[in-house]
PDB file of C-alpha atoms in Angstrom:
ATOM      1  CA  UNK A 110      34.024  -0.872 -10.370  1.00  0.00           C
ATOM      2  CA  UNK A 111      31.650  -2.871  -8.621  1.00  0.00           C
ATOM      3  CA  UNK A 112      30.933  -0.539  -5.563  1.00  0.00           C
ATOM      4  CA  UNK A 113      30.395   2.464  -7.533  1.00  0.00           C
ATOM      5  CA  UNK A 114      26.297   2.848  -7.502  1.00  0.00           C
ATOM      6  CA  UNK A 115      25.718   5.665  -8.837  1.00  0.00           C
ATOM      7  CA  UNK A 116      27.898   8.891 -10.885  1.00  0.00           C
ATOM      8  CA  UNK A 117      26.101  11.867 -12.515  1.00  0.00           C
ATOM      9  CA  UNK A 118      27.662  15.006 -13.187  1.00  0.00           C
ATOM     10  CA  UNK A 119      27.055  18.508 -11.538  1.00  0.00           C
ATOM     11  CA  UNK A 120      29.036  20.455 -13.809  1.00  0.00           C
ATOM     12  CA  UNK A 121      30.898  23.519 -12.897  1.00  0.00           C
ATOM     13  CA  UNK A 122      29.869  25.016  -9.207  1.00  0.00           C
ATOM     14  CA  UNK A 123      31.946  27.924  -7.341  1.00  0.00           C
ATOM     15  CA  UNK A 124      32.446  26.861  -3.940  1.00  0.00           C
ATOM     16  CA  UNK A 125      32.966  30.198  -0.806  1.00  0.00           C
ATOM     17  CA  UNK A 126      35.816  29.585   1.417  1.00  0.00           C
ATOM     18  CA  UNK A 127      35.572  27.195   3.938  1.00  0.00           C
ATOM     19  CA  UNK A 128      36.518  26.799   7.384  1.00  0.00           C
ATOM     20  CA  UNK A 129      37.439  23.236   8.349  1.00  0.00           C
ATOM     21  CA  UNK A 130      38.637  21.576  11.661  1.00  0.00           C
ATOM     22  CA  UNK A 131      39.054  17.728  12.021  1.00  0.00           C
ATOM     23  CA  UNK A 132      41.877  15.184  12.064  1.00  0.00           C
ATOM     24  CA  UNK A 133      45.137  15.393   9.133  1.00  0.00           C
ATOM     25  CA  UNK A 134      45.997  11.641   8.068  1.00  0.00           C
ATOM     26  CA  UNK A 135      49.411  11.899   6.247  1.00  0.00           C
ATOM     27  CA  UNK A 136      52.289   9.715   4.797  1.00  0.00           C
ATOM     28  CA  UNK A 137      52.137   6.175   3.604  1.00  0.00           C
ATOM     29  CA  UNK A 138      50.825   4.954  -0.147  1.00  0.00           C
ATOM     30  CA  UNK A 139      46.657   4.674  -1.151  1.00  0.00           C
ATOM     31  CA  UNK A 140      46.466   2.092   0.562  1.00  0.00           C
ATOM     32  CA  UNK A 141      47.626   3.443   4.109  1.00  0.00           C
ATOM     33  CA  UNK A 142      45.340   6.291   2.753  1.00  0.00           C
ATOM     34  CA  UNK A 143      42.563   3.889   2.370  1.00  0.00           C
ATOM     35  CA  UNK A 144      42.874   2.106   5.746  1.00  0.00           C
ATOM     36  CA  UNK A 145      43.536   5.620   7.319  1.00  0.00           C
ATOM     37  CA  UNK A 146      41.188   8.059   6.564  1.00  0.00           C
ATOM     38  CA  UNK A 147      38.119   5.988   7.156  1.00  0.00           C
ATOM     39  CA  UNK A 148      39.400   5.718  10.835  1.00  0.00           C
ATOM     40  CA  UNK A 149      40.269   9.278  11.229  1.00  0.00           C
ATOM     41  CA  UNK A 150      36.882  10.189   9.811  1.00  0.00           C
ATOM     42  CA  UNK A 151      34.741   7.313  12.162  1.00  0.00           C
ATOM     43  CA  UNK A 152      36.636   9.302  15.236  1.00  0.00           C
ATOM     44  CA  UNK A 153      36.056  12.316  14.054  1.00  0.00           C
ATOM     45  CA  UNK A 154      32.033  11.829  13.597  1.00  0.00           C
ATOM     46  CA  UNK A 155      32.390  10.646  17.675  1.00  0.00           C
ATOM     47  CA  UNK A 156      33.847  14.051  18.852  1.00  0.00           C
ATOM     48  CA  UNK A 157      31.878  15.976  16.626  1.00  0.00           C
ATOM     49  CA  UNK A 158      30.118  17.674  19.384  1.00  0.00           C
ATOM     50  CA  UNK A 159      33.675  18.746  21.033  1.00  0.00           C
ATOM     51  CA  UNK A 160      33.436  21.301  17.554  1.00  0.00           C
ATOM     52  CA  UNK A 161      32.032  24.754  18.439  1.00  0.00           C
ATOM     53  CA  UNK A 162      29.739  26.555  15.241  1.00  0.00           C
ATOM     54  CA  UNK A 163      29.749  23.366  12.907  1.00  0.00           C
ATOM     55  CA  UNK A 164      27.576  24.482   9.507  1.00  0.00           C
ATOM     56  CA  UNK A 165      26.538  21.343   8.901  1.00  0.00           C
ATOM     57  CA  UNK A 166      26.862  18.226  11.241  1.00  0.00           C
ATOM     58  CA  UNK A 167      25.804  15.853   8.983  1.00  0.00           C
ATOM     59  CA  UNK A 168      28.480  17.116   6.242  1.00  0.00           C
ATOM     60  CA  UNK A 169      31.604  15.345   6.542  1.00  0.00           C
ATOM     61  CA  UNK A 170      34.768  17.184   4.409  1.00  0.00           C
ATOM     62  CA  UNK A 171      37.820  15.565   3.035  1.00  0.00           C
ATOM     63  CA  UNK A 172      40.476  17.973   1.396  1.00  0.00           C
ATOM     64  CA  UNK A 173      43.612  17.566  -0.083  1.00  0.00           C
ATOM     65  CA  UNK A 174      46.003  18.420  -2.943  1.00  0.00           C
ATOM     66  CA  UNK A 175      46.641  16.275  -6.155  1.00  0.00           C
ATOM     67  CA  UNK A 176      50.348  17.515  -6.176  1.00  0.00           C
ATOM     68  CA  UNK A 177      51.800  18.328  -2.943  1.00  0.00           C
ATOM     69  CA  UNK A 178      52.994  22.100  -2.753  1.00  0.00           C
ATOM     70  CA  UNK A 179      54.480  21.601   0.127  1.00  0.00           C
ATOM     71  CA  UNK A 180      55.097  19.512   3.359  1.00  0.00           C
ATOM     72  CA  UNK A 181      52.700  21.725   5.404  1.00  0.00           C
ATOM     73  CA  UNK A 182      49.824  20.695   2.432  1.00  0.00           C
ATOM     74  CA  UNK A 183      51.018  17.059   2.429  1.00  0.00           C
ATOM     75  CA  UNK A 184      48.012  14.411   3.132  1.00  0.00           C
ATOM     76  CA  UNK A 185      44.453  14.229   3.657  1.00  0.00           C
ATOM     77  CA  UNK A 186      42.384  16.365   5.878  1.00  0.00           C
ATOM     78  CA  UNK A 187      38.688  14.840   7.578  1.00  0.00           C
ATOM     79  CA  UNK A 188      36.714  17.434   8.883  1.00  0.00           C
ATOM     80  CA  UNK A 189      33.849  19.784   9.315  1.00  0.00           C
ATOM     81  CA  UNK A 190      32.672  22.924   8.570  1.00  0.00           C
ATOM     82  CA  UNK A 191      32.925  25.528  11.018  1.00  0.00           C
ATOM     83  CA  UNK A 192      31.512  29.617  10.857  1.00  0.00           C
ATOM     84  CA  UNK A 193      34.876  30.281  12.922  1.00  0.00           C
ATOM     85  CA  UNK A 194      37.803  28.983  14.221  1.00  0.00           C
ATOM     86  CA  UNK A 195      37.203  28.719  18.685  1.00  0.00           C
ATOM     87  CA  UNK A 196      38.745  26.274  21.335  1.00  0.00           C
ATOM     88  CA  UNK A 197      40.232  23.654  18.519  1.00  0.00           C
ATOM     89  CA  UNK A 198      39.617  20.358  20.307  1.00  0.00           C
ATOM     90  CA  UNK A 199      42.526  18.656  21.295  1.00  0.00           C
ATOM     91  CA  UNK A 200      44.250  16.737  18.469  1.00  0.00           C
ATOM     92  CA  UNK A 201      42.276  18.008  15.837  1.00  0.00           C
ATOM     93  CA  UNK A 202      43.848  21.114  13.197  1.00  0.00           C
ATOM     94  CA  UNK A 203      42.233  24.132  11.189  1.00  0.00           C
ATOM     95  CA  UNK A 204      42.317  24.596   7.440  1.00  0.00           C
ATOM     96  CA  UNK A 205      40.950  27.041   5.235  1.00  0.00           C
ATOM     97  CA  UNK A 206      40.013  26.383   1.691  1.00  0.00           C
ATOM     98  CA  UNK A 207      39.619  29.693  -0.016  1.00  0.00           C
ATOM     99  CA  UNK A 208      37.052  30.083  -2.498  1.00  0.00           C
ATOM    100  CA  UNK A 209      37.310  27.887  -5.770  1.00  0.00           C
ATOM    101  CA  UNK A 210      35.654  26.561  -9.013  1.00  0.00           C
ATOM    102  CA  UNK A 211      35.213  23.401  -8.957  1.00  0.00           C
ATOM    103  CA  UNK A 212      34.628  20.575 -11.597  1.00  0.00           C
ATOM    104  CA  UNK A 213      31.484  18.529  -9.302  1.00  0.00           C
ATOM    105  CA  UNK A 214      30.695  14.710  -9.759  1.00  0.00           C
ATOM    106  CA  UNK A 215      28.155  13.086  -7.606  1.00  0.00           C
ATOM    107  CA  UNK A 216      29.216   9.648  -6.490  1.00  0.00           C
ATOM    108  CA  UNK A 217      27.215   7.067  -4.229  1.00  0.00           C
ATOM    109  CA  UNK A 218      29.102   4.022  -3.621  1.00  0.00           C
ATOM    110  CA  UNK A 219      31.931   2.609  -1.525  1.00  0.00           C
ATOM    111  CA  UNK A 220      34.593   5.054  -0.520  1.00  0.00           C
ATOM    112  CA  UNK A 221      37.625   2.607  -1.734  1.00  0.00           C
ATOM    113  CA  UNK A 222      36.214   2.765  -5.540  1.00  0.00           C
ATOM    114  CA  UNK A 223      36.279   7.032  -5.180  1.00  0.00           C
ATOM    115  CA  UNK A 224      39.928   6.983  -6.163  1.00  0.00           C
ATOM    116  CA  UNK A 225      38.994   5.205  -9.586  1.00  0.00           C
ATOM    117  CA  UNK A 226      36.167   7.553 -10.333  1.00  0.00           C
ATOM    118  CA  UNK A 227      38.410  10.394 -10.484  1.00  0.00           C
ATOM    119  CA  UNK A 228      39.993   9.457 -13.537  1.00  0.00           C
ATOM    120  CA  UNK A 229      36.080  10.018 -15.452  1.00  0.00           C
ATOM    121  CA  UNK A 230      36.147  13.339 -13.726  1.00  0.00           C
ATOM    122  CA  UNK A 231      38.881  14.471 -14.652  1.00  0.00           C
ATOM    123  CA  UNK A 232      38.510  13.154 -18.307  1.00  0.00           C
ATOM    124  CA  UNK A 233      35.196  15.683 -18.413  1.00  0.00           C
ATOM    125  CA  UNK A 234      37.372  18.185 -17.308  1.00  0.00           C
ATOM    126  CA  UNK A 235      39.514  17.673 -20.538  1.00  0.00           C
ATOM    127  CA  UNK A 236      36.700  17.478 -22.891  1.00  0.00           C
ATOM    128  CA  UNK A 237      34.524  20.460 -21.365  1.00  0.00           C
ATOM    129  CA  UNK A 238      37.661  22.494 -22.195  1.00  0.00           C
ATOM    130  CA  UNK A 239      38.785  23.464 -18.695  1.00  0.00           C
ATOM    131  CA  UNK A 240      42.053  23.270 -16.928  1.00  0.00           C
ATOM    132  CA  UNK A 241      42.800  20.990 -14.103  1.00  0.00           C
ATOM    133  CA  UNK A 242      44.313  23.006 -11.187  1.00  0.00           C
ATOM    134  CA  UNK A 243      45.951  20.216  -9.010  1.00  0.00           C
ATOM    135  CA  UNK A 244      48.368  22.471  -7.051  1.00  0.00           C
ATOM    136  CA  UNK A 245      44.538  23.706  -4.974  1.00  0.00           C
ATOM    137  CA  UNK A 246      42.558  21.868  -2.867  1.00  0.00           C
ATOM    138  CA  UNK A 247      40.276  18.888  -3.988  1.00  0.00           C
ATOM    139  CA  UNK A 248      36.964  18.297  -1.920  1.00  0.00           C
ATOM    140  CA  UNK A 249      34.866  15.349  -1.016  1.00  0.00           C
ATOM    141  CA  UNK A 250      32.347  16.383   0.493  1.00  0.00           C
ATOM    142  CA  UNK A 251      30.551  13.411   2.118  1.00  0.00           C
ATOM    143  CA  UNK A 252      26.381  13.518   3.144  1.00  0.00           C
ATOM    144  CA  UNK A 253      26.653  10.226   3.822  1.00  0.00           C
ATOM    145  CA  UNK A 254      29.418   7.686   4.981  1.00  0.00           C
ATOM    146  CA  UNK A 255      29.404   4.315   6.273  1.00  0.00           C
ATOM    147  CA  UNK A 256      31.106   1.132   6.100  1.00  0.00           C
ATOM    148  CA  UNK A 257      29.126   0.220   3.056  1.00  0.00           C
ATOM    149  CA  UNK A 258      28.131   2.948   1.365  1.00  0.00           C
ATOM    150  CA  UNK A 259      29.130   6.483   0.602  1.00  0.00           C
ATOM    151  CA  UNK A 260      27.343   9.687  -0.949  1.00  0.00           C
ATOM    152  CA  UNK A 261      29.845  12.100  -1.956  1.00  0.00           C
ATOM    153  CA  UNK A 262      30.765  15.318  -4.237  1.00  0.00           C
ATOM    154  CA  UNK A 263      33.799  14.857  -5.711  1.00  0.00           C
ATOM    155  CA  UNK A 264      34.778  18.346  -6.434  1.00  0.00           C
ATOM    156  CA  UNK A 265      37.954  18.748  -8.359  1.00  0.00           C
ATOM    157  CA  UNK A 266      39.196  22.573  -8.383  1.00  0.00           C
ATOM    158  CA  UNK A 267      39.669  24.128 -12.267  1.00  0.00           C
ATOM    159  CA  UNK A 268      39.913  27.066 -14.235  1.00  0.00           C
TER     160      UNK A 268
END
């Protein structure tokens, strides 16, 4: 893991429901995923200001489910926080994440090694004696993103 720069571990953190809105990327393997999501998320930091009440501008959200539920949960969502749901630029969907525990690791590095780190993640999970919950929603919540380099909270949902 070359790109990874830096991991450290938050622990456990509750996370309050969020409101998202930004672009769903879905279908293909990681690798359409990996090609994919960066785009979505490059357009979606451009029409950023088309997003009325946005918490935190500079936050960017991914979401998604380790095991697909169902077709309507099926792929990757980049977007930002809103306070509420108003005039839903064009192209762009809502999701809300409902409030969750989370299992938190800190990552700074390049966004096509973040797939890799999950495996150390989840093996904390095991030995911290909590339970994986992959049928929720996983967050990466991104304070920084760029072509090089990435600063992101991996935040895998538990009991």
């Amino acid at each position: 893991m070359e790109n990874v720069k830096s991991l450290s571990l938050d622990g456990v953190n509750s996370i309050e429901e969020k409101k998202l809105v930004g672009f769903r990327v879905v279908g293909g393997d990681i690798a359409d995923f990996q090609e994919e999501i960066p785009k979505a998320s490059m357009e979606l930091a451009k029409r950023k200001n088309e997003i009325k009440h946005l918490v935190e501008p500079v936050k960017l959200i991914g979401a998604f489910k380790a095991s697909e539920t169902s077709e309507d949960d099926d792929g990757y969502w980049s977007c930002f926080e809103v306070h509420d749901f108003e005039d839903i630029p064009e192209g762009m969907v809502t999701l809300t994440i409902p409030a969750q525990k989370y299992a938190v690791l800190n990552f700074t590095g390049r966004a096509s090694e973040i797939y890799r780190v999950y495996d150390q993640l989840h093996h904390w999970i095991d030995e911290n004696g909590h339970k994986r919950t992959p049928d929720r929603w996983t967050l990466e919540i991104y304070s920084k993103w760029t072509e090089n380099e990435d600063i992101v909270d991996l935040c895998d949902p538990i009991l």
